[in-house]
Short mmCIF file of C-alpha atoms and ligand atoms in Angstrom, two decimals:
data_model
loop_
_atom_site.label_atom_id
_atom_site.label_comp_id
_atom_site.label_asym_id
_atom_site.label_seq_id
_atom_site.Cartn_x
_atom_site.Cartn_y
_atom_site.Cartn_z
CA UNK A 1 -50.49 124.11 37.25
CA UNK A 2 -51.36 125.84 40.28
CA UNK A 3 -49.61 123.06 42.52
CA UNK A 4 -46.58 125.31 41.72
CA UNK A 5 -47.39 127.54 44.49
CA UNK A 6 -48.09 124.69 46.90
CA UNK A 7 -47.72 126.21 50.43
CA UNK A 8 -45.66 129.07 49.17
CA UNK A 9 -45.72 132.11 51.21
CA UNK A 10 -46.77 135.18 48.99
CA UNK A 11 -47.00 138.50 50.60
CA UNK A 12 -48.60 141.32 48.40
CA UNK A 13 -48.48 144.86 49.57
CA UNK A 14 -51.20 147.15 48.48
CA UNK A 15 -53.66 144.10 48.44
CA UNK A 16 -57.04 145.84 49.50
CA UNK A 17 -58.02 147.00 46.18
CA UNK A 18 -57.22 147.59 42.34
CA UNK A 19 -54.47 145.48 40.93
CA UNK A 20 -53.02 144.00 44.41
CA UNK A 21 -56.63 142.94 45.16
CA UNK A 22 -57.12 141.06 41.86
CA UNK A 23 -53.91 139.26 42.13
CA UNK A 24 -54.70 138.30 45.54
CA UNK A 25 -58.33 136.94 44.25
CA UNK A 26 -56.37 134.69 41.55
CA UNK A 27 -53.61 133.44 43.94
CA UNK A 28 -56.34 132.56 46.59
CA UNK A 29 -57.64 129.82 44.50
CA UNK A 30 -54.04 128.21 44.22
CA UNK A 31 -52.45 126.29 47.17
CA UNK A 32 -50.35 129.44 47.95
CA UNK A 33 -50.45 130.91 51.38
CA UNK A 34 -51.24 134.51 51.00
CA UNK A 35 -50.23 137.54 53.45
CA UNK A 36 -51.98 140.56 52.26
CA UNK A 37 -50.94 144.23 53.42
CA UNK A 38 -52.61 147.96 52.98
CA UNK A 39 -52.16 150.38 55.57
CA UNK A 40 -55.18 149.68 57.84
CA UNK A 41 -57.50 146.57 58.71
CA UNK A 42 -60.11 149.08 57.49
CA UNK A 43 -58.86 149.06 54.13
CA UNK A 44 -59.81 145.41 53.37
CA UNK A 45 -63.53 146.01 54.61
CA UNK A 46 -64.97 145.71 50.98
CA UNK A 47 -62.97 142.53 50.32
CA UNK A 48 -63.02 140.88 53.68
CA UNK A 49 -66.22 138.86 53.29
CA UNK A 50 -65.07 137.69 50.07
CA UNK A 51 -61.70 136.75 51.52
CA UNK A 52 -62.90 134.96 54.51
CA UNK A 53 -64.05 132.18 52.24
CA UNK A 54 -60.40 131.35 51.44
CA UNK A 55 -58.53 129.55 54.40
CA UNK A 56 -55.40 130.41 52.86
CA UNK A 57 -55.46 134.18 53.11
CA UNK A 58 -54.31 136.27 56.12
CA UNK A 59 -54.37 140.07 56.27
CA UNK A 60 -51.41 141.93 57.78
CA UNK A 61 -52.11 145.59 57.80
CA UNK A 62 -48.93 147.55 57.15
CA UNK A 63 -47.77 150.91 56.04
CA UNK A 64 -44.78 150.22 53.67
CA UNK A 65 -43.44 153.46 54.04
CA UNK A 66 -42.76 153.09 58.09
CA UNK A 67 -39.74 151.20 58.67
CA UNK A 68 -40.79 149.70 62.15
CA UNK A 69 -44.16 148.61 60.77
CA UNK A 70 -42.74 146.69 57.95
CA UNK A 71 -40.17 144.81 60.07
CA UNK A 72 -43.06 144.03 62.39
CA UNK A 73 -45.34 142.76 59.97
CA UNK A 74 -42.56 140.82 58.40
CA UNK A 75 -41.69 139.00 61.50
CA UNK A 76 -45.25 138.51 62.29
CA UNK A 77 -45.76 136.91 58.74
CA UNK A 78 -42.70 134.54 59.22
CA UNK A 79 -43.87 133.55 62.61
CA UNK A 80 -47.24 132.79 61.53
CA UNK A 81 -46.94 131.52 58.10
CA UNK A 82 -43.28 130.80 57.48
CA UNK A 83 -40.65 132.25 55.34
CA UNK A 84 -41.77 134.40 52.63
CA UNK A 85 -41.01 132.77 49.10
CA UNK A 86 -42.52 135.50 46.96
CA UNK A 87 -42.78 139.27 47.66
CA UNK A 88 -44.95 141.47 45.46
CA UNK A 89 -44.13 144.90 45.92
CA UNK A 90 -47.42 146.45 44.49
CA UNK A 91 -48.51 149.27 47.38
CA UNK A 92 -48.35 152.67 45.49
CA UNK A 93 -49.80 156.01 45.61
CA UNK A 94 -50.05 158.90 42.84
CA UNK A 95 -50.71 162.39 42.37
CA UNK A 96 -50.88 163.39 39.00
CA UNK A 97 -50.43 167.60 38.51
CA UNK A 98 -48.14 170.09 37.03
CA UNK A 99 -44.84 170.14 38.62
CA UNK A 100 -45.42 173.65 39.90
CA UNK A 101 -48.47 172.38 41.85
CA UNK A 102 -46.67 169.57 43.55
CA UNK A 103 -46.05 169.82 47.25
CA UNK A 104 -43.56 168.47 49.92
CA UNK A 105 -46.44 166.33 51.06
CA UNK A 106 -46.86 164.97 47.58
CA UNK A 107 -42.98 164.28 47.36
CA UNK A 108 -43.07 162.53 50.74
CA UNK A 109 -46.16 160.45 50.06
CA UNK A 110 -45.05 159.12 46.67
CA UNK A 111 -41.32 158.77 47.33
CA UNK A 112 -42.01 157.28 50.66
CA UNK A 113 -44.40 154.61 49.51
CA UNK A 114 -43.51 154.00 46.11
CA UNK A 115 -39.77 153.84 46.49
CA UNK A 116 -38.57 153.89 50.18
CA UNK A 117 -41.69 151.05 50.61
CA UNK A 118 -40.29 148.90 48.02
CA UNK A 119 -36.75 149.28 49.35
CA UNK A 120 -38.08 148.28 53.10
CA UNK A 121 -40.23 145.37 52.24
CA UNK A 122 -37.76 143.92 49.96
CA UNK A 123 -34.92 144.39 52.83
CA UNK A 124 -37.04 142.25 55.21
CA UNK A 125 -37.49 139.30 53.19
CA UNK A 126 -33.85 138.91 51.47
CA UNK A 127 -31.96 137.43 54.54
CA UNK A 128 -34.05 134.23 54.64
CA UNK A 129 -34.32 134.18 50.84
CA UNK A 130 -30.42 134.55 50.59
CA UNK A 131 -30.07 131.87 53.05
CA UNK A 132 -32.41 129.49 51.28
CA UNK A 133 -30.84 130.64 47.83
CA UNK A 134 -34.58 130.84 46.50
CA UNK A 135 -36.98 133.68 46.31
CA UNK A 136 -38.96 135.97 44.00
CA UNK A 137 -39.26 139.86 44.26
CA UNK A 138 -41.88 141.00 41.82
CA UNK A 139 -42.33 144.93 41.47
CA UNK A 140 -45.23 146.44 40.03
CA UNK A 141 -43.56 149.71 38.47
CA UNK A 142 -45.34 151.64 35.64
CA UNK A 143 -44.70 152.74 32.30
CA UNK A 144 -44.03 156.26 33.76
CA UNK A 145 -40.72 154.84 34.84
CA UNK A 146 -39.75 154.73 31.17
CA UNK A 147 -41.69 157.04 29.43
CA UNK A 148 -42.42 160.95 29.94
CA UNK A 149 -45.69 162.08 30.79
CA UNK A 150 -47.24 165.48 31.52
CA UNK A 151 -48.16 165.91 35.11
CA UNK A 152 -46.22 162.92 36.35
CA UNK A 153 -42.76 164.43 37.67
CA UNK A 154 -42.84 162.78 40.99
CA UNK A 155 -44.72 159.77 40.23
CA UNK A 156 -42.33 158.90 37.51
CA UNK A 157 -39.36 159.81 39.92
CA UNK A 158 -40.55 157.54 42.27
CA UNK A 159 -41.01 154.58 39.92
CA UNK A 160 -37.80 155.33 37.86
CA UNK A 161 -36.13 154.97 41.38
CA UNK A 162 -37.62 151.50 41.72
CA UNK A 163 -36.51 150.62 38.22
CA UNK A 164 -32.79 151.66 38.70
CA UNK A 165 -32.94 149.92 42.30
CA UNK A 166 -34.30 146.66 40.98
CA UNK A 167 -32.14 146.52 38.09
CA UNK A 168 -29.04 146.87 40.27
CA UNK A 169 -30.63 144.46 43.02
CA UNK A 170 -31.19 141.91 40.28
CA UNK A 171 -27.64 141.83 39.39
CA UNK A 172 -26.44 141.54 43.04
CA UNK A 173 -29.10 138.79 43.57
CA UNK A 174 -29.07 136.54 40.66
CA UNK A 175 -26.28 134.47 41.54
CA UNK A 176 -27.80 133.94 45.15
CA UNK A 177 -30.84 132.04 43.57
CA UNK A 178 -33.28 135.17 43.80
CA UNK A 179 -35.29 136.39 40.77
CA UNK A 180 -36.36 140.00 40.35
CA UNK A 181 -39.02 140.58 38.17
CA UNK A 182 -40.36 144.09 37.07
CA UNK A 183 -43.79 144.61 35.72
CA UNK A 184 -44.57 148.02 34.01
CA UNK A 185 -48.15 148.52 33.54
CA UNK A 186 -49.82 151.20 31.49
CA UNK A 187 -53.17 153.01 32.32
CA UNK A 188 -55.53 150.44 34.41
CA UNK A 189 -58.91 151.31 35.68
CA UNK A 190 -58.28 151.49 39.59
CA UNK A 191 -58.93 154.08 42.18
CA UNK A 192 -55.12 155.28 41.34
CA UNK A 193 -57.12 157.54 38.87
CA UNK A 194 -59.51 160.24 39.83
CA UNK A 195 -63.25 159.53 39.09
CA UNK A 196 -63.05 162.05 36.33
CA UNK A 197 -60.26 160.45 34.40
CA UNK A 198 -61.83 156.97 35.06
CA UNK A 199 -65.10 158.04 33.67
CA UNK A 200 -63.28 159.81 30.59
CA UNK A 201 -61.03 156.86 29.76
CA UNK A 202 -62.46 153.68 31.34
CA UNK A 203 -63.32 152.43 27.90
CA UNK A 204 -59.49 152.45 26.94
CA UNK A 205 -57.85 151.36 29.99
CA UNK A 206 -57.00 147.99 31.03
CA UNK A 207 -58.80 146.11 33.59
CA UNK A 208 -57.09 144.79 37.00
CA UNK A 209 -58.08 141.54 35.90
CA UNK A 210 -56.00 141.91 32.53
CA UNK A 211 -52.89 142.43 34.87
CA UNK A 212 -53.38 140.14 37.48
CA UNK A 213 -53.78 137.09 34.89
CA UNK A 214 -50.59 138.33 33.66
CA UNK A 215 -48.74 138.52 36.86
CA UNK A 216 -49.83 134.97 38.02
CA UNK A 217 -48.72 133.61 34.60
CA UNK A 218 -45.23 135.04 34.95
CA UNK A 219 -45.07 133.98 38.57
CA UNK A 220 -45.89 130.37 37.58
CA UNK A 221 -43.50 130.57 35.05
CA UNK A 222 -40.67 131.81 37.26
CA UNK A 223 -41.41 129.20 39.87
CA UNK A 224 -38.71 126.61 39.07
CA UNK A 225 -36.77 126.81 35.76
CA UNK A 226 -33.31 128.45 35.62
CA UNK A 227 -34.50 131.35 33.37
CA UNK A 228 -35.53 134.76 34.73
CA UNK A 229 -38.46 136.91 33.29
CA UNK A 230 -36.92 140.33 34.23
CA UNK A 231 -39.17 143.03 32.67
CA UNK A 232 -42.58 142.81 31.24
CA UNK A 233 -44.41 145.98 29.66
CA UNK A 234 -48.12 145.87 29.31
CA UNK A 235 -50.01 148.75 27.60
CA UNK A 236 -53.69 148.95 26.63
CA UNK A 237 -54.31 148.04 23.05
CA UNK A 238 -54.72 151.86 22.00
CA UNK A 239 -51.51 152.86 23.85
CA UNK A 240 -51.00 155.30 26.84
CA UNK A 241 -53.61 157.84 27.60
CA UNK A 242 -51.51 160.78 26.69
P1 NAP B 301 -55.07 151.43 44.02
O1 NAP B 301 -56.14 150.94 43.60
O2 NAP B 301 -55.22 152.84 44.55
O3 NAP B 301 -54.42 150.56 45.16
C1 NAP B 301 -53.31 150.84 45.85
C2 NAP B 301 -52.99 149.82 46.99
O4 NAP B 301 -51.90 150.28 47.65
C3 NAP B 301 -54.33 149.85 47.94
O5 NAP B 301 -54.24 148.50 48.51
C4 NAP B 301 -53.66 150.87 48.91
O6 NAP B 301 -54.45 150.73 50.26
C5 NAP B 301 -52.25 150.32 49.13
N1 NAP B 301 -51.38 151.38 49.64
C6 NAP B 301 -51.23 152.88 49.21
N2 NAP B 301 -50.34 153.31 50.06
C7 NAP B 301 -50.02 152.47 51.12
C8 NAP B 301 -48.85 152.44 52.01
N3 NAP B 301 -48.00 153.40 52.07
N4 NAP B 301 -48.51 151.11 52.65
C9 NAP B 301 -49.26 150.06 52.29
N5 NAP B 301 -50.12 150.08 51.37
C10 NAP B 301 -50.56 151.09 50.87
O7 NAP B 301 -54.06 151.34 42.98
P2 NAP B 301 -53.64 150.42 41.70
O8 NAP B 301 -53.67 151.00 40.35
O9 NAP B 301 -54.13 148.88 42.20
O10 NAP B 301 -51.90 150.35 42.03
C11 NAP B 301 -51.29 149.17 42.42
C12 NAP B 301 -49.81 149.64 41.75
O11 NAP B 301 -49.90 149.45 40.58
C13 NAP B 301 -49.14 150.91 42.29
O12 NAP B 301 -47.99 150.62 42.59
C14 NAP B 301 -49.43 151.60 40.93
O13 NAP B 301 -48.33 152.68 41.00
C15 NAP B 301 -49.01 150.58 40.14
N6 NAP B 301 -49.55 150.95 38.68
C16 NAP B 301 -50.87 151.25 38.60
C17 NAP B 301 -51.26 151.88 37.18
C18 NAP B 301 -52.70 152.06 37.02
O14 NAP B 301 -53.08 152.73 36.09
N7 NAP B 301 -53.53 151.96 37.87
C19 NAP B 301 -50.36 151.83 36.05
C20 NAP B 301 -49.14 151.48 36.49
C21 NAP B 301 -48.59 151.12 37.72
P3 NAP B 301 -54.49 151.71 51.51
O15 NAP B 301 -54.74 153.03 50.97
O16 NAP B 301 -55.76 151.32 52.36
O17 NAP B 301 -53.31 151.54 52.41
#
């Protein structure tokens, strides 16, 4: 089954920890060639040794919210590894607080990373995918794009923005051979949550491993056939935290 990814170049943003790192761990064991990004090389400090055992894994630091960096890194990936076949827009940040406590910095960081970053990385890979009439863009969105939560105004706005953008993009790209897949995870135990939230709720949160299994499965099922898995919602068994 893993041969499906034979020599496919997969670029994962936000791959230094959490859900992205777990997806990378699983894909590293296939025949895919992985380009992993997070803001700095230092971000990969804790996973570097583990990843070094895989000859098909390469690190390309890049802040997805910075236009020039994204284009520069995309060029490096395609020059060194070849055309990107699959882009996983996973990099994300969150600040959960009441609306009256949100700041302009919160706005800039969530909108620029979660929405603008997804736009930018996608823009870089599209021309070669369109030329080859083949490619997959998989966005890790959130149930917060679909459901109202207290304390999530800007995070939800950024993720709902990705949802609206990707639904329209899917229609623009389906006849060009490109699949746009959106995954909507519920609460997952990663550093996106404060330590306090994790220690209170870890028993009912999903694990990054659960989500990574689903993402790899969706990708495998999306490789060849002429159908498209468009949206997948994955929640903890006991539902949302609030
Ligand atoms: P995480 O553990 O905090 O990991 C986030 C990753 O994104 C890290 O690798 C981080 O590395 C990277 N990142 C952050 N800002 C970046 C930027 N500007 N440019 C490039 N990389 C950046 O969080 P996670 O839970 O795994 O989140 C992964 C995705 O899942 C996010 O899009 C998140 O919104 C989504 N999601 C998470 C949950 C959840 O409950 N955990 C639920 C639904 C959706 P650096 O900080 O080193 O750059």
